Tab-separated table of C-alpha atoms in Angstrom:
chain	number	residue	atom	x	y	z
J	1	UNK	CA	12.693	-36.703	-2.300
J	2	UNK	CA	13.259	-33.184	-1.101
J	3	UNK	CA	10.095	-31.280	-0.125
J	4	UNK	CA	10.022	-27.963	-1.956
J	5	UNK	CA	10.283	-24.752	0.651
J	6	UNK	CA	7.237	-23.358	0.838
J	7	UNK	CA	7.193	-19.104	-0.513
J	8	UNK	CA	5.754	-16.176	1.692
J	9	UNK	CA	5.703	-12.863	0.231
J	10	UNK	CA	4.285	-9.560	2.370
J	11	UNK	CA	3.189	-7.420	-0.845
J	12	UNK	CA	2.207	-3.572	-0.401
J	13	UNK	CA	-0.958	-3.926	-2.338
J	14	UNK	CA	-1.447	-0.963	-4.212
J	15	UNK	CA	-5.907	0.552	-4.527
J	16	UNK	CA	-7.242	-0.832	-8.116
J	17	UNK	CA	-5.425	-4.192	-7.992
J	18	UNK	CA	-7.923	-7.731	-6.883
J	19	UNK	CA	-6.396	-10.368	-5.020
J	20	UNK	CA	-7.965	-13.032	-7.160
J	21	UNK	CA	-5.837	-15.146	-10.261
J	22	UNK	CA	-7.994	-14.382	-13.370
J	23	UNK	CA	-10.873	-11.574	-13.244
J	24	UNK	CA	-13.675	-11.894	-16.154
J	25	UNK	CA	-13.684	-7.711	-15.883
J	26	UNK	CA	-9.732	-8.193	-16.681
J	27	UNK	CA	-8.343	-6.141	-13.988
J	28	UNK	CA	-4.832	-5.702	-12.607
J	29	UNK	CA	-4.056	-8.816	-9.792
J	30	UNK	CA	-1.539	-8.746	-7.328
J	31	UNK	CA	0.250	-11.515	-9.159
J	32	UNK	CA	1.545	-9.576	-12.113
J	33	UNK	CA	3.457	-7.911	-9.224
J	34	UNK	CA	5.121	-10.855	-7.733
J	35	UNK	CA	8.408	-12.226	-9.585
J	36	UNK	CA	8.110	-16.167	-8.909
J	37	UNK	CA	6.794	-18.766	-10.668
J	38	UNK	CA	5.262	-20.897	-7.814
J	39	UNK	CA	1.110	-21.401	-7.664
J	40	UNK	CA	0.656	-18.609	-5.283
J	41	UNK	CA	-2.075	-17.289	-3.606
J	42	UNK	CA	-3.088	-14.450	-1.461
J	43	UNK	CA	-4.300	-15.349	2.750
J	44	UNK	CA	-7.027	-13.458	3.111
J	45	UNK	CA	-7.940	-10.447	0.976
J	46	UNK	CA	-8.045	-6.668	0.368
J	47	UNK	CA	-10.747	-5.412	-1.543
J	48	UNK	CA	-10.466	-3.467	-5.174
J	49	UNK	CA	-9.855	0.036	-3.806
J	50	UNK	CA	-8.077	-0.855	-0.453
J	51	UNK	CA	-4.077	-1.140	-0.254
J	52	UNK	CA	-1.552	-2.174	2.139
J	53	UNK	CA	-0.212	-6.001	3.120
J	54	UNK	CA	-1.216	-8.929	2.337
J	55	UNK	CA	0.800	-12.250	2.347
J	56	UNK	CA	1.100	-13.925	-0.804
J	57	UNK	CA	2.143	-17.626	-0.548
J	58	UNK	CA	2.064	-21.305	-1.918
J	59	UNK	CA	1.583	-22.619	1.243
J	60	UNK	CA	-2.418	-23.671	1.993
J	61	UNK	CA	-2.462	-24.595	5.037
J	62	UNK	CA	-0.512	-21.978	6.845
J	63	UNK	CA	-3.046	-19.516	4.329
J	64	UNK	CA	-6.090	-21.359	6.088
J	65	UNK	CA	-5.003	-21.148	9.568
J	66	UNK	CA	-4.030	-17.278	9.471
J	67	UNK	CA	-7.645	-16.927	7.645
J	68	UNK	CA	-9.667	-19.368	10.141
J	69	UNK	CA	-12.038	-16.952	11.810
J	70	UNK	CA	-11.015	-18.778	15.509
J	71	UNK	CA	-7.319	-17.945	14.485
J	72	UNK	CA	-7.352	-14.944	12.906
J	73	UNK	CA	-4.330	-13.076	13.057
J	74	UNK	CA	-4.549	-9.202	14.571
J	75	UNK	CA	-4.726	-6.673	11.780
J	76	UNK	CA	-4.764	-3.054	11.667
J	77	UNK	CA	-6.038	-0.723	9.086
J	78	UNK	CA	-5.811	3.253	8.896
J	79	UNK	CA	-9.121	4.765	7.075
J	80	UNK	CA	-9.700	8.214	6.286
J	81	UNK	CA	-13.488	8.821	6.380
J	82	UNK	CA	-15.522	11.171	5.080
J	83	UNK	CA	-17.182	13.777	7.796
J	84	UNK	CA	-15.788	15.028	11.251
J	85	UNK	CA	-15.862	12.524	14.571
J	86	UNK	CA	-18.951	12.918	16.801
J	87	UNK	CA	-17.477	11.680	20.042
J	88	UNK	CA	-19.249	8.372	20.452
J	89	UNK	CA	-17.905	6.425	17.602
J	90	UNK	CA	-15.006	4.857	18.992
J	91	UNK	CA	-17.257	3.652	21.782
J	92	UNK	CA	-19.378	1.637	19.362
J	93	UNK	CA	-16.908	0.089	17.450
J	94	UNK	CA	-14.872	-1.054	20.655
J	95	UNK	CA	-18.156	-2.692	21.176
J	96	UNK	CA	-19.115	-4.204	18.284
J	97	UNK	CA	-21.802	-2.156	16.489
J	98	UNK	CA	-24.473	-3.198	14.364
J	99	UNK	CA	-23.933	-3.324	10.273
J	100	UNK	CA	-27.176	-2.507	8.998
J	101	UNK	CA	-26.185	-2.880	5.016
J	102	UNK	CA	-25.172	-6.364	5.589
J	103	UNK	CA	-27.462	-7.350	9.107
J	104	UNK	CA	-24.446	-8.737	10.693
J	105	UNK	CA	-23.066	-7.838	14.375
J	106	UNK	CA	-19.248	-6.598	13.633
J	107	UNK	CA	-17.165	-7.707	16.346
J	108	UNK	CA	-15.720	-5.126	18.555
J	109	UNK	CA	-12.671	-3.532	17.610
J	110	UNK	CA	-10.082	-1.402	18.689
J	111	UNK	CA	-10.439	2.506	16.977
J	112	UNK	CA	-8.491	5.285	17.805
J	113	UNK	CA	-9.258	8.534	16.326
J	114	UNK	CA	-5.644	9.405	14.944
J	115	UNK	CA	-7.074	12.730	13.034
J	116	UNK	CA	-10.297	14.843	12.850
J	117	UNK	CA	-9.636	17.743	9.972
J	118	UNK	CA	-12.325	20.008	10.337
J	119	UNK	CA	-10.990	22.041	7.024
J	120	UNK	CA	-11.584	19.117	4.449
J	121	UNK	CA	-14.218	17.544	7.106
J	122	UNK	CA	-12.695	13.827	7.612
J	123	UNK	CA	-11.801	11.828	9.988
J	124	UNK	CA	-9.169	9.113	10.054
J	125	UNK	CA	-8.579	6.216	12.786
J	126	UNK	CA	-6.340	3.371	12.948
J	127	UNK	CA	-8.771	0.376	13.596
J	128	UNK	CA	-7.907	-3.149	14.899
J	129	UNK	CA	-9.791	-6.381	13.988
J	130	UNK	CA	-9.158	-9.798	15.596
J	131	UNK	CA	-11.390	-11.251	12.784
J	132	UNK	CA	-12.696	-9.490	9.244
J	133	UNK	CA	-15.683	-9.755	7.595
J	134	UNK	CA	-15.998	-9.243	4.147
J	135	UNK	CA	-15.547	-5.006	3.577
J	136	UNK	CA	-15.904	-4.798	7.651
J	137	UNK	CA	-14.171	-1.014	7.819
J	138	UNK	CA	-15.766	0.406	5.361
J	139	UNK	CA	-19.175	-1.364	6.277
J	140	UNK	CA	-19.227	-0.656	10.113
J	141	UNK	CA	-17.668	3.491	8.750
J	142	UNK	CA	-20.597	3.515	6.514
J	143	UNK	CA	-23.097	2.565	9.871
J	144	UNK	CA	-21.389	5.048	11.426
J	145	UNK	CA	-21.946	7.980	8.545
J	146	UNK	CA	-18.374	7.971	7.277
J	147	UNK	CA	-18.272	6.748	4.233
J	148	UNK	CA	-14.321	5.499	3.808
J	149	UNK	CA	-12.097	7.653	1.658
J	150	UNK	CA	-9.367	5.540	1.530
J	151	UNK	CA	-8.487	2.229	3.735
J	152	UNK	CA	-5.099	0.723	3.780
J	153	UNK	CA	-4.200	-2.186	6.180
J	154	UNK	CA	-0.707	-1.285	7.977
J	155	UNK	CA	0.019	-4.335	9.541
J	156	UNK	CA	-0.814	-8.491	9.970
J	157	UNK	CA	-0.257	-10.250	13.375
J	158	UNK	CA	3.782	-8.708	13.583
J	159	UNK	CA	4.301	-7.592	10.330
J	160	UNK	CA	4.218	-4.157	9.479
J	161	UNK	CA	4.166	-2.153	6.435
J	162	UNK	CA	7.290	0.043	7.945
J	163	UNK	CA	8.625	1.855	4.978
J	164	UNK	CA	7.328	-0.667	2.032
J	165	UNK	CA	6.627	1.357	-1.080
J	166	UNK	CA	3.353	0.184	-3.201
J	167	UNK	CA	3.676	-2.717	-5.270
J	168	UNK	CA	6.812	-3.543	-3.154
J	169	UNK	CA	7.115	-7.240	-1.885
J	170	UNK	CA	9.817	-8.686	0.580
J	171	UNK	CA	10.454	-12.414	1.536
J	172	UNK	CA	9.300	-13.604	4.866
J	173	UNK	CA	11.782	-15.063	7.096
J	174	UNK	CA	10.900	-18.727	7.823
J	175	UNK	CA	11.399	-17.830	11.976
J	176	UNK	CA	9.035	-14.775	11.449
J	177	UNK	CA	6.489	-17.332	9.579
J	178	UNK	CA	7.163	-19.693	12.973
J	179	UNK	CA	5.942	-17.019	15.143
J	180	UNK	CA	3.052	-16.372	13.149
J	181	UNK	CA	1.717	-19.952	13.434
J	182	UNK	CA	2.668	-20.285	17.246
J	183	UNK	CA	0.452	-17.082	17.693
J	184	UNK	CA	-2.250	-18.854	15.400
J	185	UNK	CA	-2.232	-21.988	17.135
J	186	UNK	CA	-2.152	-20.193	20.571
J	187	UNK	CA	-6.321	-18.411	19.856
J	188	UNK	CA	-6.913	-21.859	18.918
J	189	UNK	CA	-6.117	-23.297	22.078
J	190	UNK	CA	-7.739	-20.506	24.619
């Protein structure tokens, strides 16, 4: 018997869609987007009112070992934040700073402040996570007094968002899907 090809999608979520099948509150999934019939899935999530990529697939094991905290795949997020930079922000969250609303230790990360408008007082970095809590950005902005505006992840290990439109979805090549896993399997081993 021939063993079906496995699907990977890299969908531009748009903000106000979940990332979960069937939601009792009956709002808009990510699904409705995709055109295929297969029992997909998303690896890994973006919350409610975040956008950008996420891969969509039917394969569980390659959505496990992108997702397994000693794996995870590099991903980097832009958020625009509410109030202007204070100069030693960056600092903390290359460290690893302290989220008091959820009493975890974030892992450090890599921020760069990409804009401070003092006019409509808001900041906005691109921030890099090797591993993602559960609303990490927005938790670790919040610590920081900047509440998040709007947060949309801009890339996965080496995909990119590039010029993908919202709600737009393109086919991963199977050699790009390759690399992913060698880079997966790589963390594992170090």
């Amino acid at each position: 018997t021939d063993k079906k090809e496995h699907v990977y999608y890299l969908l531009n979520k748009p903000r106000e869609y979940i990332c979960t099948r069937d939601d009792p509150q009956h709002r808009k999934t990510i699904f409705s987007l995709i055109d295929d019939s297969s029992r997909l899935f998303s690896a890994g999530r973006l919350d409610y009112l975040s956008e950008g990529l996420i891969i969509v697939t039917d394969d569980g094991e390659f959505a496990n070992l992108i997702t397994h905290p000693s794996t995870s795949l590099e991903k980097e997020y832009i958020a625009v934040c509410k109030n202007n930079f204070k100069g030693d922000e960056i600092k903390k969250l290359d460290e690893g700073l302290y989220v008091t609303r959820r009493g975890y230790k974030a892992y450090p990360c890599k921020a760069t402040l990409i804009e401070d408008n003092k006019k409509e007082k808001t900041s906005t970095y691109s921030i890099i996570l090797h591993e993602g809590k559960k609303r990490q950005v927005r938790d670790m902005m919040s610590s920081l007094s900047h509440p998040v505006i709007s947060l949309t992840r801009v890339r996965i290990g080496p995909l990119v968002i590039g010029r993908m439109k919202e709600k737009e979805y393109v086919k991963i090549d199977s050699s790009t899907i390759e690399e992913i896993k060698k880079l997966c399997t790589n963390k594992k081993d170090n």
